[in-house]
XYZ file of C-alpha atoms in Angstrom:
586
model
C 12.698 -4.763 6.693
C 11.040 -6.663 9.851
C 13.221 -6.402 13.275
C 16.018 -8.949 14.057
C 15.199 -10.034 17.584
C 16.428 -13.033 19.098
C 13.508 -15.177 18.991
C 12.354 -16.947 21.638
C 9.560 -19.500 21.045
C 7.783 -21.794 23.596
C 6.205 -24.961 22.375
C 5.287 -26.376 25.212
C 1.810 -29.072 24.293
C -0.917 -27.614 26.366
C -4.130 -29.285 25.478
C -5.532 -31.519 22.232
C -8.665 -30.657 21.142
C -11.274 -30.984 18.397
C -12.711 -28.688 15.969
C -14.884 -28.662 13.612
C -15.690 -25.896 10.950
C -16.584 -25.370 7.690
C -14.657 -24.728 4.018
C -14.734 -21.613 1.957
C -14.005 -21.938 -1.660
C -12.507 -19.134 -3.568
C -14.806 -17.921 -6.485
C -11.735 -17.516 -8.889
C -8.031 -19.023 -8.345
C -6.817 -15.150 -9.085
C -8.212 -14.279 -5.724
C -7.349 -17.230 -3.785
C -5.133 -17.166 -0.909
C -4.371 -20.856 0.516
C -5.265 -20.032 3.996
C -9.224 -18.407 2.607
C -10.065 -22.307 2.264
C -10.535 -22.484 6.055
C -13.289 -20.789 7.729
C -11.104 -20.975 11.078
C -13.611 -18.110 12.398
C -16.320 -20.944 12.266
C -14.793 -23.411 14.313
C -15.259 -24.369 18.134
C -13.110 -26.791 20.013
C -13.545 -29.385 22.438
C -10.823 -31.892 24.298
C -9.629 -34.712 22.672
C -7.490 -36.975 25.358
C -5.941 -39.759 23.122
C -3.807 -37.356 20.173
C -0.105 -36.038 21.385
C 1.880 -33.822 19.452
C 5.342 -32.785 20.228
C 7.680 -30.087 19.057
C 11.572 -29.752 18.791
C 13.686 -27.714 19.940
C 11.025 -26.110 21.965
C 13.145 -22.742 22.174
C 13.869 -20.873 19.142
C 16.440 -18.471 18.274
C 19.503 -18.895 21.020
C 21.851 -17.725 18.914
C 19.774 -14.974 17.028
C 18.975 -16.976 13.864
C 16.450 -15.425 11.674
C 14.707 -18.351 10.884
C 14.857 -21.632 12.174
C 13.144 -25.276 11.195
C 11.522 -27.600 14.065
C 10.511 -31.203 13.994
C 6.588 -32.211 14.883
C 5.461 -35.428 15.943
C 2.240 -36.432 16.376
C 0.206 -39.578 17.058
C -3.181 -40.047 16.277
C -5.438 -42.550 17.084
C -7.487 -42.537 14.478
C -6.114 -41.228 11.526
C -7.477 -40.262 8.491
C -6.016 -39.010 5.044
C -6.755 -35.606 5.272
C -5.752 -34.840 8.799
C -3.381 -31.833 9.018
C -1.044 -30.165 10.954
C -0.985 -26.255 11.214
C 1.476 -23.282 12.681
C -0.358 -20.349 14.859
C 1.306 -17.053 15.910
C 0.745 -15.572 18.237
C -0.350 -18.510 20.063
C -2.583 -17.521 21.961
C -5.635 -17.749 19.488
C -9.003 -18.189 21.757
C -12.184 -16.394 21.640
C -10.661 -13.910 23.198
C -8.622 -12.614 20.534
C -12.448 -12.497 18.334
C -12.972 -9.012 17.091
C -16.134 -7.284 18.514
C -19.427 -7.788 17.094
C -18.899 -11.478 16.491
C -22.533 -13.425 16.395
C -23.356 -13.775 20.475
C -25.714 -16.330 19.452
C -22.842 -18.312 18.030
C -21.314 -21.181 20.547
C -18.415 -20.427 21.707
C -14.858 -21.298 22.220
C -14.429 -19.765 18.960
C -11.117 -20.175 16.965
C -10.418 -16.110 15.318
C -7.340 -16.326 14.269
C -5.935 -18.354 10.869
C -2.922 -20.176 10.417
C 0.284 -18.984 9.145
C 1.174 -22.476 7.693
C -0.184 -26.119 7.629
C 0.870 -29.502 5.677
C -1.053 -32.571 5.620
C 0.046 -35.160 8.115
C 0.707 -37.577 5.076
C 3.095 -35.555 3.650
C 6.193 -37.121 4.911
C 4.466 -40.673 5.526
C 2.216 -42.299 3.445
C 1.521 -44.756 6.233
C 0.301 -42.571 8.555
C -3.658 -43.571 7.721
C -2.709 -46.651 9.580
C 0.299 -46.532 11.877
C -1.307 -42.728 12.998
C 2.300 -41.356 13.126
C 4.426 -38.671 11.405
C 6.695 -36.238 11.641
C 6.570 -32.950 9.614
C 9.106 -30.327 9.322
C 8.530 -26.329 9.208
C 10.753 -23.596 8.858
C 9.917 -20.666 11.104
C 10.639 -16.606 11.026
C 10.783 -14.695 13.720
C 7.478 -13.011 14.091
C 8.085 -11.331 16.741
C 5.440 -13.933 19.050
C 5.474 -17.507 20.313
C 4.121 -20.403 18.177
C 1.937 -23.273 18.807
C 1.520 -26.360 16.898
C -1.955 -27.843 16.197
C -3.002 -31.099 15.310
C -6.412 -30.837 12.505
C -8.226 -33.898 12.249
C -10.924 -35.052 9.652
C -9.404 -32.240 6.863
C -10.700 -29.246 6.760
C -14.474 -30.234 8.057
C -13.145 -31.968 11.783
C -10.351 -30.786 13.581
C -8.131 -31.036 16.697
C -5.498 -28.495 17.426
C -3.400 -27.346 20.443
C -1.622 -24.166 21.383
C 1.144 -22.575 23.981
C 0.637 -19.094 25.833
C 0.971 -15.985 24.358
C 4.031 -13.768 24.339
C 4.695 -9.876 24.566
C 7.157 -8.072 22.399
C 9.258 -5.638 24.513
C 9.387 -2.443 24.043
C 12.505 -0.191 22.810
C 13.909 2.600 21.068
C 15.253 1.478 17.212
C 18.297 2.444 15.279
C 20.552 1.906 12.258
C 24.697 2.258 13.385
C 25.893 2.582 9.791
C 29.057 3.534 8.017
C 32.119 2.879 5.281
C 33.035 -0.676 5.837
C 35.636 -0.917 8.137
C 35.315 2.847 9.387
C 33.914 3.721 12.695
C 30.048 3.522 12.615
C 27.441 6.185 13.344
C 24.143 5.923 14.715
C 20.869 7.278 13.188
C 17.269 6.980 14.659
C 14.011 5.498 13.331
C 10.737 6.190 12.931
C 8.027 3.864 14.288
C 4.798 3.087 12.637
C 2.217 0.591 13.065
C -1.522 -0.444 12.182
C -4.470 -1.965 13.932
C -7.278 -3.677 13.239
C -9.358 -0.997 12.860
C -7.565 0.517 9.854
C -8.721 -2.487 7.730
C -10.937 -2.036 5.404
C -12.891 -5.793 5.520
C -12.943 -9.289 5.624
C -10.512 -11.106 6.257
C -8.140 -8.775 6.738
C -10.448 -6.976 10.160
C -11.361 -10.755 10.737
C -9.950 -14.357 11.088
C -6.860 -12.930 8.426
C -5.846 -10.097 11.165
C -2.724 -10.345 12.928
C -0.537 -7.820 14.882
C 1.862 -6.114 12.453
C 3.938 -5.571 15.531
C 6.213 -2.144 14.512
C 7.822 -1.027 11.278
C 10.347 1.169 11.961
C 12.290 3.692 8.957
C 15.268 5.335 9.458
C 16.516 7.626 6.589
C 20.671 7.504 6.375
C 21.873 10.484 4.508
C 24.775 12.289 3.013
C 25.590 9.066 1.369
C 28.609 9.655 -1.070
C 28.107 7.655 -4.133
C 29.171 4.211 -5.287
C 30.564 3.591 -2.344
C 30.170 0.329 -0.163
C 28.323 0.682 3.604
C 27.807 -2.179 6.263
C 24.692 -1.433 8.806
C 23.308 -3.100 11.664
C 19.424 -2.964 13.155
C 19.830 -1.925 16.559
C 17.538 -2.177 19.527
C 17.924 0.008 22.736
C 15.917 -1.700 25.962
C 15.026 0.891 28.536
C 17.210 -1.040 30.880
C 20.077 0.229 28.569
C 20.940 -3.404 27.219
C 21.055 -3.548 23.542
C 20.135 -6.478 20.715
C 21.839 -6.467 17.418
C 20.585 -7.834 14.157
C 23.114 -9.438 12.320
C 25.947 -7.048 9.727
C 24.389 -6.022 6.776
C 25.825 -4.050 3.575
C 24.658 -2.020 0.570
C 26.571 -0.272 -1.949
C 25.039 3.440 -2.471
C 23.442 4.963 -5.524
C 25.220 6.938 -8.550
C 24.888 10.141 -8.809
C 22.067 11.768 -10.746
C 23.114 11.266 -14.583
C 26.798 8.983 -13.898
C 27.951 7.337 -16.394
C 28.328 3.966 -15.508
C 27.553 0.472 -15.141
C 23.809 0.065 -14.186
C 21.524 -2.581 -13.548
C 17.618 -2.590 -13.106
C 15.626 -6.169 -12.380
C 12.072 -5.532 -12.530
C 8.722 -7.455 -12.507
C 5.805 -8.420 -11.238
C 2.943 -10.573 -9.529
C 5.387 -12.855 -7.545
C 4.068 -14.062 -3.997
C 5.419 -15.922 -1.709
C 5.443 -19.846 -1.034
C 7.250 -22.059 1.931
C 10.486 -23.893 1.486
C 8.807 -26.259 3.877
C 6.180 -27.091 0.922
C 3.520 -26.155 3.707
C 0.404 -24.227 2.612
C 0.947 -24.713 -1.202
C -1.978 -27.452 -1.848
C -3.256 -24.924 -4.535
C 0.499 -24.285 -5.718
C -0.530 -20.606 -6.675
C 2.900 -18.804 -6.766
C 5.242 -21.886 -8.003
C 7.463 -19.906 -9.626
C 8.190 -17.238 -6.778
C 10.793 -19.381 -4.878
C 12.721 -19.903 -8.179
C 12.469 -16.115 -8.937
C 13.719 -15.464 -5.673
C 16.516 -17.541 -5.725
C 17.358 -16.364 -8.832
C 17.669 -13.338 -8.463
C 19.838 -13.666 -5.139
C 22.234 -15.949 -7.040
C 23.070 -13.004 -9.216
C 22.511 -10.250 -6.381
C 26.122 -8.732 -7.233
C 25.214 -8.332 -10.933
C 21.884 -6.108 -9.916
C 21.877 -2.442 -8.558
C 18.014 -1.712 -7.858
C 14.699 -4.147 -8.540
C 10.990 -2.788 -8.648
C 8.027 -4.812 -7.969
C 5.104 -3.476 -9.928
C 2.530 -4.806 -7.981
C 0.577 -7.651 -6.125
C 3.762 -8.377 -3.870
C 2.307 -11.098 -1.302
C -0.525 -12.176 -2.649
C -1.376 -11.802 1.565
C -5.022 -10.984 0.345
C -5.865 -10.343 3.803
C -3.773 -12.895 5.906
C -1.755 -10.739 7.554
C 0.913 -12.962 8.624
C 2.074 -13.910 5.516
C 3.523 -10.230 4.719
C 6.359 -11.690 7.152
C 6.583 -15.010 4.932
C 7.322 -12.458 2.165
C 9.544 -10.286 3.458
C 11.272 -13.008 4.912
C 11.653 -14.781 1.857
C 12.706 -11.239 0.275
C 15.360 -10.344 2.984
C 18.550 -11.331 1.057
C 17.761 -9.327 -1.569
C 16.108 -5.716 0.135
C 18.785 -5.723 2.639
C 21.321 -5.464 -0.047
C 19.599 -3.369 -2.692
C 16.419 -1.071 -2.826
C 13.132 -2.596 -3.194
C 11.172 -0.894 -4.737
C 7.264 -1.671 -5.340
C 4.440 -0.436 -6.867
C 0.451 -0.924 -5.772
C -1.367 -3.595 -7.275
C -4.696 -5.075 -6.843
C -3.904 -7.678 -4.432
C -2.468 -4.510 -2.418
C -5.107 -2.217 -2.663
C -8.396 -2.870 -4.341
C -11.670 -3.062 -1.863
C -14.796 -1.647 -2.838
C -15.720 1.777 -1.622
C -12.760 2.980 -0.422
C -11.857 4.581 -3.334
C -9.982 2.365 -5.516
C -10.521 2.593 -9.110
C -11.501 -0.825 -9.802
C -14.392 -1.963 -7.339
C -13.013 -5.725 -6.773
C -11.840 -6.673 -3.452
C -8.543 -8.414 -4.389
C -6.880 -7.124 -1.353
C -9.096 -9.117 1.334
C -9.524 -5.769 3.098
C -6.212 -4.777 3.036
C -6.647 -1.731 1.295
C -2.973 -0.695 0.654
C -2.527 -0.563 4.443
C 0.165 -3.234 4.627
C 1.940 -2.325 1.391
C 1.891 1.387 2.145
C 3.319 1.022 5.882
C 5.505 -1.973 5.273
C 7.745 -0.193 2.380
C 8.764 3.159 2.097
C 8.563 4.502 -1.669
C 9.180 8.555 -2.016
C 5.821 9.164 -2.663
C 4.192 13.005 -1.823
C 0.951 10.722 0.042
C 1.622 7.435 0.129
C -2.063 6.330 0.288
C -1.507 7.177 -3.234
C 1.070 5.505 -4.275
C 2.376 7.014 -7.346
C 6.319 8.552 -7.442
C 9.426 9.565 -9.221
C 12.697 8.062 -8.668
C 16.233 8.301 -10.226
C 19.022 5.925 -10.343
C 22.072 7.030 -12.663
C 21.051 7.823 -15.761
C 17.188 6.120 -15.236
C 14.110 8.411 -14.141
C 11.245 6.149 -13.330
C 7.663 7.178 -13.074
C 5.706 4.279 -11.530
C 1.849 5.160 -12.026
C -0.552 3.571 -9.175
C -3.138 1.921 -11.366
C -5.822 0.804 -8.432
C -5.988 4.738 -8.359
C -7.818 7.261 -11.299
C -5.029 8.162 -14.125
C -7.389 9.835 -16.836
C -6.707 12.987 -18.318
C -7.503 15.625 -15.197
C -7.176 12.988 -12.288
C -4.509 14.334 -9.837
C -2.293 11.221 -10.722
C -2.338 12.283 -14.174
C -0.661 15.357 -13.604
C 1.674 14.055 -11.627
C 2.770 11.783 -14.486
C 2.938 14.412 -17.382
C 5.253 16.319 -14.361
C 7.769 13.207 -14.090
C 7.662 12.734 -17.397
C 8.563 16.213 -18.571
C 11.057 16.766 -15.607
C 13.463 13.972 -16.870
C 16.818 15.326 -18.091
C 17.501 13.422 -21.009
C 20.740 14.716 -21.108
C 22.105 13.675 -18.065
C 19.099 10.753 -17.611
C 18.577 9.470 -20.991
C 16.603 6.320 -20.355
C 12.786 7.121 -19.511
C 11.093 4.600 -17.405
C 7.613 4.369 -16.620
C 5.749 1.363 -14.505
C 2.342 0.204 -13.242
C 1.059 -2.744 -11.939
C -1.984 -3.345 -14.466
C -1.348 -3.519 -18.558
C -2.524 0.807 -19.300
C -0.858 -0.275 -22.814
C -0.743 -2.585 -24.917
C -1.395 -6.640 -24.077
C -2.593 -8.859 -26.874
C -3.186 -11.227 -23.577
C -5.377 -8.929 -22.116
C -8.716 -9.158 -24.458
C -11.096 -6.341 -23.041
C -14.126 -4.923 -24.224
C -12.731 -5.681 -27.430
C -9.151 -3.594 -26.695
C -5.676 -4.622 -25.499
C -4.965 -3.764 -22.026
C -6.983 -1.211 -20.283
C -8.354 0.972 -23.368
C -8.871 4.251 -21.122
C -5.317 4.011 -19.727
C -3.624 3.564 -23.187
C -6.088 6.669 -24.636
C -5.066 8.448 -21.582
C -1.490 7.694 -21.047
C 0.575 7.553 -24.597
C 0.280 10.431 -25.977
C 2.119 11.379 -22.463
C 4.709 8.768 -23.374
C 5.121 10.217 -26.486
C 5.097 13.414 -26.110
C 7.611 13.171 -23.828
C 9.900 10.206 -25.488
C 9.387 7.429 -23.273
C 11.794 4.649 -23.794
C 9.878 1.558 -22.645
C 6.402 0.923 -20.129
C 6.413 -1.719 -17.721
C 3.645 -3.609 -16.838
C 2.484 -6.892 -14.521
C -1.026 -8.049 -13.506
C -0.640 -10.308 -16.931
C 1.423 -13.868 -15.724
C 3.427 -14.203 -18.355
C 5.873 -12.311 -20.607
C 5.124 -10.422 -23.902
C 7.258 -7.380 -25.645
C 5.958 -5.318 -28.384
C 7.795 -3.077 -30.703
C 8.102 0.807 -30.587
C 4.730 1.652 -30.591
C 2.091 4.811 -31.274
C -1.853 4.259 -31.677
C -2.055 0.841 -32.299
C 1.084 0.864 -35.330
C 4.575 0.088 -34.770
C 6.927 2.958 -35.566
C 9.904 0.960 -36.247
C 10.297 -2.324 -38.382
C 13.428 -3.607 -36.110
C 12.964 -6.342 -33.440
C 15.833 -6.798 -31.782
C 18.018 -3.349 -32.215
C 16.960 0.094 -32.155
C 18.865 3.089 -32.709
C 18.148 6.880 -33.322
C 15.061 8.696 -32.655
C 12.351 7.402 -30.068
C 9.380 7.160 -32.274
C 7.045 5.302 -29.843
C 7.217 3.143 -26.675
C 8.084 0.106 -26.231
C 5.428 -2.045 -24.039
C 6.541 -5.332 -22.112
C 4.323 -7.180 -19.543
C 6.918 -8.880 -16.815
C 3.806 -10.300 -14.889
C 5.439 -13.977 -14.521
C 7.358 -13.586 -11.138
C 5.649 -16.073 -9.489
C 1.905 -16.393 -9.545
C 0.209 -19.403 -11.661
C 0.913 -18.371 -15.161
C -1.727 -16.979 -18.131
C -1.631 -18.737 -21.377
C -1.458 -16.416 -24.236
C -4.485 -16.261 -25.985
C -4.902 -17.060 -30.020
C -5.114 -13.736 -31.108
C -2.114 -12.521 -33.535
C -1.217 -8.739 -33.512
C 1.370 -7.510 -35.672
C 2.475 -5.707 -32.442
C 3.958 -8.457 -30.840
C 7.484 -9.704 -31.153
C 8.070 -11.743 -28.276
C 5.608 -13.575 -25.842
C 6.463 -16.665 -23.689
C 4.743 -18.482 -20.682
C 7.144 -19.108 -18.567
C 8.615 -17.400 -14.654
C 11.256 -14.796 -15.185
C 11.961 -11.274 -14.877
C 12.943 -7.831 -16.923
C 16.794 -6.806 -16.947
C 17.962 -3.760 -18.084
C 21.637 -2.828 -18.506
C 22.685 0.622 -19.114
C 26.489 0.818 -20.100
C 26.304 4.400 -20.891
C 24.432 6.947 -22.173
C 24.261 5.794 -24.999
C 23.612 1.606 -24.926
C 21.303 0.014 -23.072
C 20.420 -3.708 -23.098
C 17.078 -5.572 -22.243
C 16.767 -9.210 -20.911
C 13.818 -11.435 -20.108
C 15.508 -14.134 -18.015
C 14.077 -17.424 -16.807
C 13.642 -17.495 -13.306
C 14.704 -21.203 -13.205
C 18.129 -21.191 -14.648
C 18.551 -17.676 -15.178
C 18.482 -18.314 -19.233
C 17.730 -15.206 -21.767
C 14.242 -15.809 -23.523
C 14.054 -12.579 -24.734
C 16.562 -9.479 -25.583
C 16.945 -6.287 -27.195
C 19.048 -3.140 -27.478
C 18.746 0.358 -28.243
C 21.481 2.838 -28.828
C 20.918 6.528 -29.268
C 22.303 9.597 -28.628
C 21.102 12.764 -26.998
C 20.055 14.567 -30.098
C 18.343 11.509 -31.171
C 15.929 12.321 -28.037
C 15.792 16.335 -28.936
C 14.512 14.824 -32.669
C 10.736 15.840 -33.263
C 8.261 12.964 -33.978
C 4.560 12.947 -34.560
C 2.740 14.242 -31.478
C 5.905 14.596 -30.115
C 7.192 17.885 -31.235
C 8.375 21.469 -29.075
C 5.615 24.317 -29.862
C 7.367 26.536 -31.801
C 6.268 30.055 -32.787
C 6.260 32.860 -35.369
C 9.260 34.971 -33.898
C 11.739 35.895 -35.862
């Protein structure tokens, strides 16, 4: 969760001028981040006289809003269709904010530093090729800098933009004053991190995407007794001994270990982010994210604890839009844990010791995920863990890093696995972002899903009686029954009961991203597979019933549900490569 600082923005019009650079095309719309079409890092400015934009209010924040939206006008004296306007933070955005080693021989004024959001000037007047006037709307975060508005003429060839000066974020000591709502409040410190440039791992994320992180600060509130309802507050201390306050939060704490209860798990993946202002979404790649979001907050009281399995933002290197996302995300991690897991659009660059040598993380590297969300992982450069809620264990895999049979992550996962008290914790959980099971959607060197990961990976899941595996990286929704090498174990589709004779797969990869049509290929695996945004629910009413859901993220509908009831010796049953040694003693 970002800081809550009033913000204070100056929009004050400096100067107009006009650039002119050149447009990068994406080879494949899976790697594609909206603001990789302009090859800001190219451009060079000069003064244009005749163009005006203006800005309103021009100070942001007064009353500590998180967010607020600002009128732009602009005149332009010779329009065209494909003019644009676009948002800058910091504003401050001159050569001098080029990383080192930039071509010399290059003219400069350079422009190194992209967008966070643009919309066509047309948008919101469809005469504005010949009256040269509009007026846009965006809705802004705080980001901890000043903005500046920029005017970009002749599309995304020729240019004019403008900018404000830049702004300093002060320095203080952070805190959470926490406690049982109503009760008096105690105070508990937090940890500071940060990143720079320099920790990147490549283009664009060292380059034109880079943009100060500013600080991510953890604090860690314990002795929590369970089920029981805290408010919290981000706090602030200046070293002139003045304070600023976010605004009241609350969170209702976690069962204990193995409570029989009511429990509630959303989970999915592949979301993204997009603007409620409509502004950078010319590609529309994540439609669906804003509907899943708002979704989900709409029934926030009816859900204890979500996971994200992977490619979160989408960012792919623009670093600003990890506060677009977390933003968008607030209502929901401030009130329940988020939990993620690492994904190719989080981690993969080549060489750096991913598993898959594809740079879908634009350099990031799992530097932003890994810094910007806390998961109880041993190393969190490897970002594999085990976590309990109630009667759940989870064991979310990291599947940008090795998981064959020896690999260090493969261990781990045999240890979750087998340390899961089925007693107590009855449903078994595991999660990664990329489909190590079963897919029909995922055709592969003539396998479903990744072949070496499903070799690897289910005799674990049998051996150990794993209930059902998550999965994203697909965009769209499939379920397939209890399953063992390639053969379902059970004939039901909708109700199972009694011993756990194989795994049930389901890809929840339709969160947000531009969906995957199924392909024609018919396994006798499949029971359920829809195109369409939603998200997994599972209900656990005790230890012995638990409920599945695939809802639609636009109206919340059920597409897809299932049940299971067992019992603990139902678990203790052997199966087929699922059995206790046993020996000769008598």
């Amino acid at each position: 969760m970002e800081s809550f600082l009033s913000l204070k923005v100056s929009l004050i019009l400096l100067l107009l001028v006009l650039v002119r650079c050149v447009v990068v095309h994406g080879d494949a719309i899976d790697d594609v981040q909206p603001l990789s079409k302009i090859a800001i890092h190219r451009a060079l400015f000069a003064f244009h006289v005749n163009a005006s934009l203006r800005a309103e209010p021009v100070l942001l924040g007064t009353k500590g809003e998180d967010f607020q939206w600002i009128t732009v006008e602009l005149e332009c004296p010779d329009p065209s269709e494909d003019d644009w306007v676009a948002v800058f933070s910091p504003a401050k955005f001159n050569s001098s904010t080029c990383p080192p080693g930039d071509d010399p021989k290059q003219q400069a004024p350079h422009i190194c530093s992209a967008p966070i959001k643009f919309k066509f000037a047309n948008d919101s007047n469809g005469e504005y090729t010949k009256t040269g006037k509009a007026s846009l709307k965006f809705r802004l975060i705080n980001q901890r800098a000043d903005f500046s508005i920029a005017l970009f003429s002749g599309g995304l060839s020729n240019m004019a933009v403008t900018w404000t000066s830049g702004y300093n974020i002060i320095d203080a000591v952070p805190f959470v004053e926490w406690g049982f709502k109503g009760e008096s409040q105690t105070q508990s410190p937090a940890g500071t991190l940060t990143f720079h440039r320099n920790a990147m791992c490549g283009p664009p994320a060292r380059t034109i995407g880079w943009r100060d992180p500013g600080y991510i600060h953890t604090s860690f509130l314990k002795d929590l007794w369970p089920n029981s309802l805290y408010t919290y507050k981000l706090g602030h201390r200046l070293f002139n001994g003045s304070y600023i306050w976010s605004k009241s939060y609350y969170f209702k704490s976690s069962p204990y270990p193995g409570q029989d209860s009511l429990q509630r798990v959303v989970i999915f993946g592949d979301m993204g982010k997009a603007e409620r202002d409509g502004s950078n979404e010319y590609t529309n790649l994540q439609p669906g994210s804003l509907n899943t979001t708002d979704q989900l907050i709409k029934d926030l009281d009816n859900i204890d604890i979500l996971f994200h399995i992977g490619d979160i933002t989408y960012a792919n290197g623009y670093i600003s839009q990890w506060d677009q996302f977390t933003s968008q995300v607030e209502p929901i991690a401030s009130t329940i844990p988020y939990m993620i897991a690492s994904g190719n659009h989080e981690r993969d660059v080549p060489g750096t010791g991913s598993f898959f040598e594809t740079n879908g993380s634009g350099g990031e590297c799992g530097v932003l995920a890994e810094t910007m969300f806390y998961v109880p992982a041993e190393n969190r450069a490897k970002f594999w863990y085990s976590t309990d809620y109630g009667m759940f264990h989870f064991c979310i895999a990291d599947s940008e890093h090795d998981w064959r049979e020896g690999s260090n992550q493969y261990k781990f996962i045999e240890k979750c696995l087998a340390s899961a008290d089925r007693q107590k914790q009855p449903w078994l959980i595991f999660a990664a972002h990329r489909v190590l099971g079963y897919s029909s959607d995922y055709w592969k060197d003539g396998s479903f899903g990744e072949s070496m990961g499903r070799e690897s990976l289910q005799k674990l899941w049998q051996k150990y009686k794993v209930d059902i595996a998550f999965y994203g990286h697909v965009h769209n929704y499939e379920r397939t029954c209890p399953i063992y090498q390639n053969r379902c174990v059970n004939t039901e589709k909708s109700h199972y009961s009694g011993t756990v004779n194989g795994t049930i797969n389901i890809v929840v990869g339709a969160g947000g991203y531009q969906l995957n049509s199924h392909t024609p290929l018919q396994t006798i695996w499949s029971i359920y597979k829809v195109s369409d945004f939603g998200f997994g629910k599972l209900t656990a009413f005790n230890h012995s019933s638990l409920l599945f859901e695939y809802k639609r993220s636009s109206d919340g509908e059920i597409y897809d549900s299932f049940t299971i009831s067992r019992d603990y010796r139902d678990v203790l049953a052997c199966v087929h490569d699922g059995c206790e040694p046993t020996t000769l003693a008598t």
